[in-house]
Structure formats: structure tokens, C-alpha cells
Short mmCIF file of C-alpha atoms and ligand atoms in Angstrom, two decimals:
data_model
loop_
_atom_site.label_atom_id
_atom_site.label_comp_id
_atom_site.label_asym_id
_atom_site.label_seq_id
_atom_site.Cartn_x
_atom_site.Cartn_y
_atom_site.Cartn_z
CA MET N 188 10.99 32.54 24.30
CA ARG N 189 11.36 29.33 21.61
CA LYS N 190 8.22 27.77 20.23
CA PRO N 191 9.08 24.04 20.94
CA ILE N 192 8.76 21.23 17.58
CA VAL N 193 6.06 18.54 18.51
CA VAL N 194 6.53 15.97 17.09
CA VAL N 195 3.15 13.65 16.54
CA GLY N 196 4.72 9.96 15.29
CA SER N 197 5.63 6.30 16.22
CA ILE N 198 8.19 5.11 18.60
CA ASN N 199 9.34 1.84 17.47
CA LEU N 200 12.15 -0.87 18.48
CA ASP N 201 14.86 -1.85 15.45
CA LEU N 202 16.02 -5.05 14.97
CA VAL N 203 17.81 -4.84 12.35
CA VAL N 204 19.63 -7.78 10.31
CA GLY N 205 22.91 -6.57 8.45
CA ALA N 206 23.52 -8.94 6.03
CA GLU N 207 26.44 -8.25 1.65
CA ARG N 208 22.70 -7.50 0.07
CA LEU N 209 19.03 -7.08 0.41
CA PRO N 210 17.43 -11.09 -0.04
CA LEU N 211 15.18 -10.87 -2.98
CA SER N 212 11.76 -12.08 -2.32
CA GLY N 213 11.51 -16.09 -1.79
CA GLU N 214 15.41 -16.08 -0.81
CA THR N 215 16.78 -16.94 1.78
CA ILE N 216 19.91 -15.69 2.33
CA THR N 217 22.72 -16.01 5.70
CA GLY N 218 23.47 -12.32 7.55
CA ASN N 219 26.31 -11.36 9.92
CA SER N 220 24.64 -9.18 12.84
CA PHE N 221 21.97 -8.57 14.69
CA ALA N 222 21.26 -5.37 16.41
CA THR N 223 18.35 -3.61 17.63
CA PHE N 224 18.16 -0.09 17.95
CA HIS N 225 15.43 2.79 19.12
CA GLY N 226 13.81 3.76 16.11
CA GLY N 227 10.89 4.68 14.74
CA LYS N 228 9.85 7.60 12.28
CA GLY N 229 8.41 9.86 15.33
CA ALA N 230 10.67 9.11 17.90
CA ASN N 231 13.45 9.70 15.25
CA GLN N 232 12.82 13.17 14.35
CA ALA N 233 12.65 14.01 17.58
CA VAL N 234 15.44 11.82 19.09
CA ALA N 235 17.17 14.07 16.09
CA ALA N 236 16.14 17.13 16.38
CA ALA N 237 16.77 17.19 20.21
CA LYS N 238 20.29 16.61 19.93
CA LEU N 239 20.51 19.57 17.87
CA GLY N 240 19.90 21.59 21.16
CA TYR N 241 15.67 22.03 20.03
CA PRO N 242 13.56 22.02 22.65
CA VAL N 243 11.14 18.94 21.17
CA ALA N 244 8.24 17.57 22.48
CA MET N 245 6.56 14.26 21.80
CA VAL N 246 3.23 12.85 21.38
CA GLY N 247 3.07 9.28 20.85
CA ASN N 248 2.11 5.76 21.89
CA VAL N 249 4.48 2.72 23.71
CA GLY N 250 3.07 -0.52 24.31
CA ASN N 251 2.81 -1.77 28.18
CA ASP N 252 5.93 -4.15 27.97
CA ALA N 253 9.05 -3.85 28.64
CA PHE N 254 9.73 -2.12 24.59
CA GLY N 255 7.99 0.52 26.27
CA ALA N 256 9.75 1.93 29.12
CA GLU N 257 12.74 1.63 27.38
CA LEU N 258 11.77 3.62 24.96
CA ARG N 259 9.98 6.59 26.16
CA ARG N 260 13.91 6.49 28.66
CA GLY N 261 15.40 6.97 25.31
CA LEU N 262 14.00 9.47 23.99
CA GLU N 263 14.01 11.48 27.60
CA SER N 264 18.18 10.76 27.37
CA ALA N 265 18.13 12.65 24.36
CA GLY N 266 16.12 15.48 25.75
CA VAL N 267 13.07 14.89 24.56
CA ASP N 268 9.40 16.04 26.99
CA THR N 269 7.57 12.95 27.03
CA GLU N 270 4.46 14.27 29.08
CA ASN N 271 2.62 12.75 25.95
CA VAL N 272 4.29 9.70 25.38
CA ARG N 273 1.96 7.25 26.66
CA ALA N 274 2.25 3.19 27.74
CA VAL N 275 -0.96 1.77 26.43
CA GLU N 276 -2.30 -1.87 26.20
CA ASN N 277 -0.85 -3.86 23.49
CA SER N 278 2.87 -4.68 22.05
CA SER N 279 4.82 -1.56 21.32
CA GLY N 280 5.70 -0.87 17.84
CA VAL N 281 8.98 -2.83 16.26
CA ALA N 282 10.79 -2.90 13.12
CA LEU N 283 12.28 -4.94 11.60
CA ILE N 284 15.27 -3.67 8.67
CA THR N 285 17.57 -5.81 7.11
CA THR N 286 20.29 -3.89 5.22
CA GLY N 287 22.82 -4.57 2.64
CA ARG N 288 26.79 -3.89 2.19
CA GLN N 289 25.72 -0.30 0.60
CA GLY N 290 23.63 1.05 3.51
CA GLU N 291 20.70 -0.16 1.74
CA ASN N 292 17.18 -1.25 3.60
CA ASN N 293 14.49 -2.96 3.42
CA ILE N 294 11.99 -2.33 6.74
CA VAL N 295 8.89 -3.98 7.83
CA VAL N 296 6.80 -2.21 10.59
CA VAL N 297 4.40 -3.92 13.04
CA PRO N 298 3.31 -0.92 14.74
CA GLY N 299 1.68 -2.72 18.03
CA ALA N 300 0.79 0.65 20.41
CA ASN N 301 1.29 3.06 17.37
CA GLY N 302 -2.01 1.80 15.50
CA ARG N 303 -3.43 3.04 19.13
CA LEU N 304 -2.59 6.94 18.83
CA THR N 305 -6.39 7.83 18.26
CA PRO N 306 -7.64 10.85 17.14
CA GLU N 307 -8.96 11.48 21.06
CA LEU N 308 -5.79 10.58 22.58
CA LEU N 309 -4.11 13.72 19.97
CA GLU N 310 -6.87 15.75 21.82
CA LYS N 311 -5.17 15.69 25.72
CA SER N 312 -2.36 16.82 24.38
CA ALA N 313 -4.05 19.63 23.05
CA GLY N 314 -2.25 22.18 25.33
CA THR N 315 1.08 20.54 24.03
CA MET N 316 0.31 20.99 20.52
CA GLU N 317 -0.58 24.40 20.78
CA ARG N 318 2.82 25.29 21.68
CA ALA N 319 3.89 24.07 19.17
CA GLY N 320 6.67 26.80 16.62
CA ILE N 321 6.84 22.86 13.98
CA LEU N 322 4.19 20.22 14.06
CA LEU N 323 6.49 16.70 12.35
CA ALA N 324 4.54 14.32 11.26
CA GLN N 325 4.07 10.57 9.27
CA LEU N 326 2.52 8.16 8.42
CA GLU N 327 3.20 5.08 10.43
CA VAL N 328 0.61 5.95 12.90
CA PRO N 329 -3.51 5.84 11.94
CA LEU N 330 -4.58 8.01 8.85
CA GLU N 331 -7.63 9.03 10.39
CA THR N 332 -5.23 11.11 13.51
CA ILE N 333 -2.83 12.66 10.79
CA GLU N 334 -6.04 14.32 9.83
CA TYR N 335 -7.49 15.23 12.37
CA LEU N 336 -4.00 17.06 13.40
CA ALA N 337 -4.23 18.37 10.47
CA GLU N 338 -7.14 20.35 11.12
CA PHE N 339 -5.96 20.92 13.98
CA ALA N 340 -2.83 22.53 12.87
CA GLU N 341 -4.90 24.66 10.19
CA ARG N 342 -6.88 26.34 12.48
CA HIS N 343 -4.65 26.84 14.47
CA ASN N 344 -2.35 28.13 12.18
CA ILE N 345 0.91 26.03 12.58
CA PRO N 346 2.21 24.71 9.74
CA LEU N 347 2.87 21.38 9.38
CA MET N 348 5.16 18.66 7.44
CA LEU N 349 3.91 15.54 6.64
CA ASP N 350 6.45 12.54 5.76
CA PRO N 351 4.02 10.75 3.49
CA ALA N 352 6.61 7.18 5.01
CA PRO N 353 5.89 4.89 4.22
CA ALA N 354 3.52 6.16 1.54
CA ARG N 355 -0.82 4.91 1.45
CA ASP N 356 -3.54 7.74 -0.40
CA LEU N 357 -3.73 10.76 1.39
CA PRO N 358 -7.29 12.65 1.21
CA ALA N 359 -6.76 16.25 -1.16
CA THR N 360 -8.07 17.79 2.14
CA LEU N 361 -5.10 16.15 4.28
CA LEU N 362 -2.49 17.72 1.43
CA ARG N 363 -3.92 21.21 0.88
CA ARG N 364 -4.09 21.69 5.18
CA LEU N 365 -0.02 20.43 4.76
CA SER N 366 2.83 23.70 4.94
CA TRP N 367 5.34 20.80 3.54
CA ILE N 368 5.64 17.44 2.26
CA THR N 369 8.41 15.69 2.38
CA PRO N 370 8.56 12.59 0.63
CA ASN N 371 11.39 10.15 -0.86
CA GLU N 372 11.24 9.53 -4.91
CA THR N 373 9.41 5.72 -4.24
CA GLU N 374 6.50 7.49 -2.16
CA ALA N 375 6.14 10.49 -4.47
CA LYS N 376 5.87 8.03 -7.56
CA ALA N 377 2.72 5.75 -4.70
CA LEU N 378 1.20 9.29 -4.13
CA LEU N 379 0.64 10.53 -7.83
CA PRO N 380 1.52 7.25 -10.16
CA ALA N 381 -0.58 8.36 -13.43
CA ASP N 382 1.53 11.81 -12.95
CA ILE N 383 5.16 10.39 -13.19
CA GLU N 384 3.85 7.28 -15.91
CA ASP N 385 2.64 9.70 -18.04
CA GLN N 386 5.42 11.61 -19.26
CA GLY N 387 8.30 10.19 -17.99
CA ALA N 388 9.07 12.98 -16.37
CA GLY N 389 11.44 13.97 -13.82
CA PRO N 390 11.19 14.46 -9.62
CA GLY N 391 10.66 18.59 -10.51
CA ARG N 392 7.40 17.35 -12.36
CA ALA N 393 5.82 15.61 -9.33
CA ALA N 394 7.11 18.40 -7.17
CA GLU N 395 5.23 20.74 -9.00
CA ARG N 396 2.02 18.16 -8.65
CA PHE N 397 2.26 18.22 -5.35
CA VAL N 398 2.16 21.44 -5.08
CA ALA N 399 -0.72 21.90 -7.71
CA LEU N 400 -2.54 19.85 -4.89
CA GLY N 401 -2.15 22.76 -2.15
CA VAL N 402 0.96 21.79 -0.61
CA GLU N 403 1.93 25.19 0.26
CA ASN N 404 5.58 23.91 0.32
CA VAL N 405 7.15 20.68 -1.21
CA ILE N 406 10.69 19.14 -0.68
CA LEU N 407 11.83 15.30 -2.97
CA LYS N 408 13.84 13.71 -0.58
CA LEU N 409 16.45 12.04 -4.00
CA GLY N 410 19.31 9.59 -2.06
CA ALA N 411 22.11 10.02 -2.37
CA ARG N 412 21.29 12.45 -5.05
CA GLY N 413 20.02 14.98 -2.61
CA CYS N 414 16.96 16.79 -2.44
CA LEU N 415 14.99 19.22 -4.57
CA ILE N 416 12.84 22.21 -3.08
CA ALA N 417 9.12 23.13 -4.93
CA GLN N 418 7.12 26.59 -3.27
CA ARG N 419 4.08 27.96 -4.46
CA ASP N 420 5.14 30.38 -6.81
CA MET N 421 8.96 30.36 -6.38
CA PRO N 422 11.16 28.93 -8.45
CA GLU N 423 12.83 25.30 -7.87
CA LEU N 424 15.50 24.49 -6.08
CA ARG N 425 17.83 21.81 -5.90
CA VAL N 426 20.20 20.81 -2.91
CA PRO N 427 23.01 17.95 -4.21
CA ALA N 428 23.63 15.27 -0.81
CA PHE N 429 27.39 15.28 0.91
CA SER N 430 29.51 13.28 -1.00
CA VAL N 431 30.12 10.53 2.04
CA ALA N 432 31.19 6.58 2.52
CA ALA N 433 26.67 5.41 3.76
CA ILE N 434 27.28 2.45 5.93
CA ASP N 435 23.38 2.55 6.96
CA THR N 436 20.67 5.00 5.74
CA THR N 437 18.33 3.89 8.38
CA ALA N 438 17.03 6.69 8.89
CA ALA N 439 18.30 9.83 6.55
CA GLY N 440 14.92 10.87 5.76
CA ASP N 441 14.32 11.55 9.79
CA ALA N 442 17.17 12.92 10.03
CA PHE N 443 16.90 15.10 6.87
CA ASN N 444 13.82 16.84 8.34
CA ALA N 445 14.48 17.30 11.43
CA GLY N 446 17.40 18.88 10.80
CA PHE N 447 15.25 21.00 7.81
CA ALA N 448 12.66 21.87 11.29
CA VAL N 449 15.49 22.86 13.52
CA ALA N 450 17.08 25.42 10.88
CA LEU N 451 13.47 26.44 9.69
CA MET N 452 12.63 27.22 13.45
CA ARG N 453 16.12 29.42 14.19
CA GLY N 454 14.97 31.65 10.91
CA VAL N 455 17.47 29.94 8.66
CA GLU N 456 16.28 31.12 4.94
CA ILE N 457 15.21 27.72 2.66
CA GLU N 458 18.12 26.64 0.63
CA ARG N 459 20.31 27.10 3.72
CA CYS N 460 17.72 24.97 5.99
CA ALA N 461 18.39 22.28 2.82
CA VAL N 462 22.11 22.10 2.87
CA PHE N 463 22.08 22.09 7.56
CA ALA N 464 19.77 19.13 6.83
CA SER N 465 21.41 17.65 4.16
CA ALA N 466 24.35 17.65 6.62
CA VAL N 467 22.31 15.44 9.53
CA ALA N 468 21.71 13.23 7.29
CA ALA N 469 24.74 12.60 5.43
CA ILE N 470 26.66 12.16 9.57
CA SER N 471 23.84 9.78 9.68
CA VAL N 472 24.02 7.27 7.51
CA THR N 473 27.60 7.36 7.96
CA ARG N 474 26.12 5.26 11.45
CA PRO N 475 24.66 2.11 12.24
CA GLY N 476 21.04 2.23 13.53
CA ALA N 477 18.29 4.79 13.83
CA GLN N 478 18.27 7.27 16.97
CA PRO N 479 21.91 6.27 17.49
CA SER N 480 23.37 7.96 14.27
CA MET N 481 21.88 10.54 14.54
CA PRO N 482 24.60 13.64 15.24
CA THR N 483 24.92 16.51 17.71
CA ALA N 484 25.25 20.43 16.51
CA ALA N 485 28.24 20.71 17.15
CA GLU N 486 28.85 17.52 15.57
CA VAL N 487 26.86 18.80 12.40
CA ASP N 488 28.94 22.19 12.60
CA THR N 489 32.22 20.90 11.99
CA PHE N 490 30.91 18.24 9.83
CA LEU N 491 29.85 21.89 7.54
CA LYS N 492 32.83 23.80 7.96
CA SER N 493 35.59 20.58 6.75
CA HIS N 494 33.03 19.68 4.16
CA SER N 495 32.34 23.66 2.93
CA ALA N 496 35.09 23.24 0.26
CA HIS N 497 34.29 20.23 -1.31
CA PHE N 498 29.87 21.16 -1.48
CA SER N 499 29.34 23.24 -5.16
CA ASN N 500 25.57 24.65 -4.11
P1 ATP T 52 14.65 6.69 5.09
O1 ATP T 52 13.42 6.17 4.61
O2 ATP T 52 16.24 5.98 4.72
O3 ATP T 52 15.17 7.12 6.60
P2 ATP T 52 14.05 8.27 2.96
O4 ATP T 52 14.54 8.31 1.64
O5 ATP T 52 13.30 8.92 2.89
O6 ATP T 52 15.06 8.41 4.53
P3 ATP T 52 16.63 9.99 1.15
O7 ATP T 52 15.49 10.51 0.68
O8 ATP T 52 17.09 7.77 1.62
O9 ATP T 52 15.48 9.56 1.87
O10 ATP T 52 17.34 10.70 2.20
C1 ATP T 52 17.26 11.62 3.29
C2 ATP T 52 18.51 12.55 2.32
O11 ATP T 52 19.36 12.73 2.97
C3 ATP T 52 18.62 13.46 1.05
O12 ATP T 52 18.19 14.40 0.43
C4 ATP T 52 20.36 13.72 1.50
O13 ATP T 52 20.40 14.59 1.69
C5 ATP T 52 21.10 12.73 2.61
N1 ATP T 52 21.40 11.51 2.61
C6 ATP T 52 20.26 9.83 1.92
N2 ATP T 52 21.98 8.73 1.07
C7 ATP T 52 22.87 9.32 1.36
C8 ATP T 52 23.95 9.24 1.47
N3 ATP T 52 24.44 7.79 0.14
N4 ATP T 52 24.92 10.45 1.57
C9 ATP T 52 24.71 11.39 1.86
N5 ATP T 52 23.37 11.70 2.12
C10 ATP T 52 22.43 10.82 2.48
O1 RIB T 53 12.55 6.07 8.67
C1 RIB T 53 13.10 4.66 8.84
C2 RIB T 53 12.62 4.67 10.45
O2 RIB T 53 11.29 3.62 9.87
C3 RIB T 53 13.23 2.77 11.34
O3 RIB T 53 14.14 3.02 12.62
C4 RIB T 53 12.13 2.14 11.78
O4 RIB T 53 11.66 1.76 12.83
C5 RIB T 53 10.89 2.40 11.13
O5 RIB T 53 9.73 2.84 11.51
#
């Protein structure tokens, strides 16, 4: 029996405006499209892993509004176990997203119900979390909940992969309990400001610093430049991104994390996990929206076959 991936995190409705470019501070521009998509970093990772054919359970909150019921149905139709998704007295989480023509974006998240995912609620999901092969988390729910989760993961000897997004200061005790941390460059800068500024160092130095702080494995996500992996007592690995025409990079990081976790659970060696994750993310950036952009296992398989000749890893 495969141990499920258990995702503890946010569930949002994304309100997405498309424009030629992102507006500057104080500027008004005219957009050219508007759409809503199911999103939230937690739910995106859960849906992505489920679409890749792996058993996934989600622990999170929706609001007691119409969005909440719709967001739950979205998770269910992707095959995610929603037994631990609770409707709480609040509005559902929403994200206001603007995307530019090159696929770039900026996002404002209003947590709503996600902000009510307390350690006490997590305790009610202990039975599900104990059975996890790996726990995935992000920072769109209260930090005390993530700290509780990290302590739980350590106590039960379950690996925890934290995507530190949106970035915020993290206590040293939390970092030491992580098996994996997966910041992008902006998040790494926010988490390690002094180190990055100190020596104008590249991403390798930032990843090393996380290892020195006690995180076992670090994946630094570098957008279209791929990713860098640093592990305790292991040589650094770099895996380039696939070359694709990006139209919307929203949730590329979520696609990557889910792909990496699924490959890891299937016993794939680390560098190949990163190649698989990069393929999942590359497909996602060629499609609009967060959850609808996540590929199936068959789509990733086809993609990898057709791109292997162009991939010099
Ligand atoms: P997001 O916050 O948008 O979900 P992120 O900032 O956490 O994403 P990124 O570094 O932007 O993460 O992207 C994660 C991975 O997705 C990259 O390591 C890369 O493999 C892939 N990726 C991102 N952008 C592109 C792109 N334009 N073309 C191909 N692959 C991409
Ligand atoms: O990582 C992308 C996600 O960030 C979006 O789906 C949005 O909901 C925000 O949480």
C-alpha cells in the first residue's frame, strides 16, 4: 500500500486579470481578460500530485460561502481526499492575480478561512497525517500551525517539505525540523538577507546557508533557469528548466513541488526527481490558471519523451 502525500495548506479562489504588463505602483492600466481559477498553494500542490496519479489527502479550510463548496468540489474531482477539508465561519481564501504577456505575475492573497487553520484543527487530522509518506506545506496558513506540523513530523519521523511562500521570518527550530525547503530566489533573499547581500553570492551560497541552518535538503527554484539542489554532505546539483513558451507562470512552483514529491515517493533518485518536477512545472506554465494548468502523468510522460533530446542534463 502506498503511503499518501498529505498536503497541509491553503485553498483559494484566484481572481485573475490578464494585461500587457504588470502595473507600476500607483499606475492604472487597462487589462484584456478576467477569469477565476481554483488556486491556493496547498490545494494546487494537492491537485497536481493527484493528477499525477498519486494518493493525496488535503488538510485545510474553506469558507462557509459559495466559493468554499466549489473549491472542495474541485479538489474532489481531481481525486484529492477532502475528509480533512473543513468549512469554517469565514470567507474562503482569495488571491488577486495580475499576469503580464510574458507569463509574469504578481499576487495579493487574502487568507480568510486559511487563517483559521489552527494547530487545534490540525490535531483533529492527526490520524491522516500519521499515515503520510511525506507532508507538504507552505506559508499561506498561520505560522504556529506550520510549527506544530514540523514538530508532529519530527515526532512521527515523516519528511516535511516546506515551500516558504509567501516568505516570512522562520524560527531556527522550524528550519531544523524540515527535510526539504523549496524557496524561489525572492523567498531565499527574504529568508537569508544578510547572507545574500554580504558577498553578492550566487544561488549556490544561499542553498548552502539553509543546509548550514539545519535543513536537510534545499531546492532553490530559479524560474526559467531551472533549479539548484543542495543536500547535507552531497555535491550541489543543477537542473535546467525545459524550454517552453510560458504564458502563465502562476503555480509553477506548486507544480514543481508536487512533481518532486510524487517522484520521491516512487523511489526515483534525486536528480531525476528534479527533471520530472521540471517537466510538470514546464507544462503548467504553458497553460492558464493554477489548478487547471497541472498535467496528468500521461502528459508528463509524453512531454519527457519529446523533450529528452533537447534536454542536456
Ligand atoms: P510560483 O510562485 O509562480 O508558483 P515559484 O516562484 O515558486 O513559482 P519558479 O522558480 O518560478 O517557482 O518555478 C519553479 C520551477 O518551474 C522552476 O524551477 C522551473 O523548473 C519551472 N519554470 C518556471 N518558469 C518556467 C519557464 N518560464 N519555463 C520553463 N520552466 C519554468
Ligand atoms: O502559487 C500560486 C498560488 O498562490 C495561486 O494559486 C494563489 O492562490 C496564491 O496562493
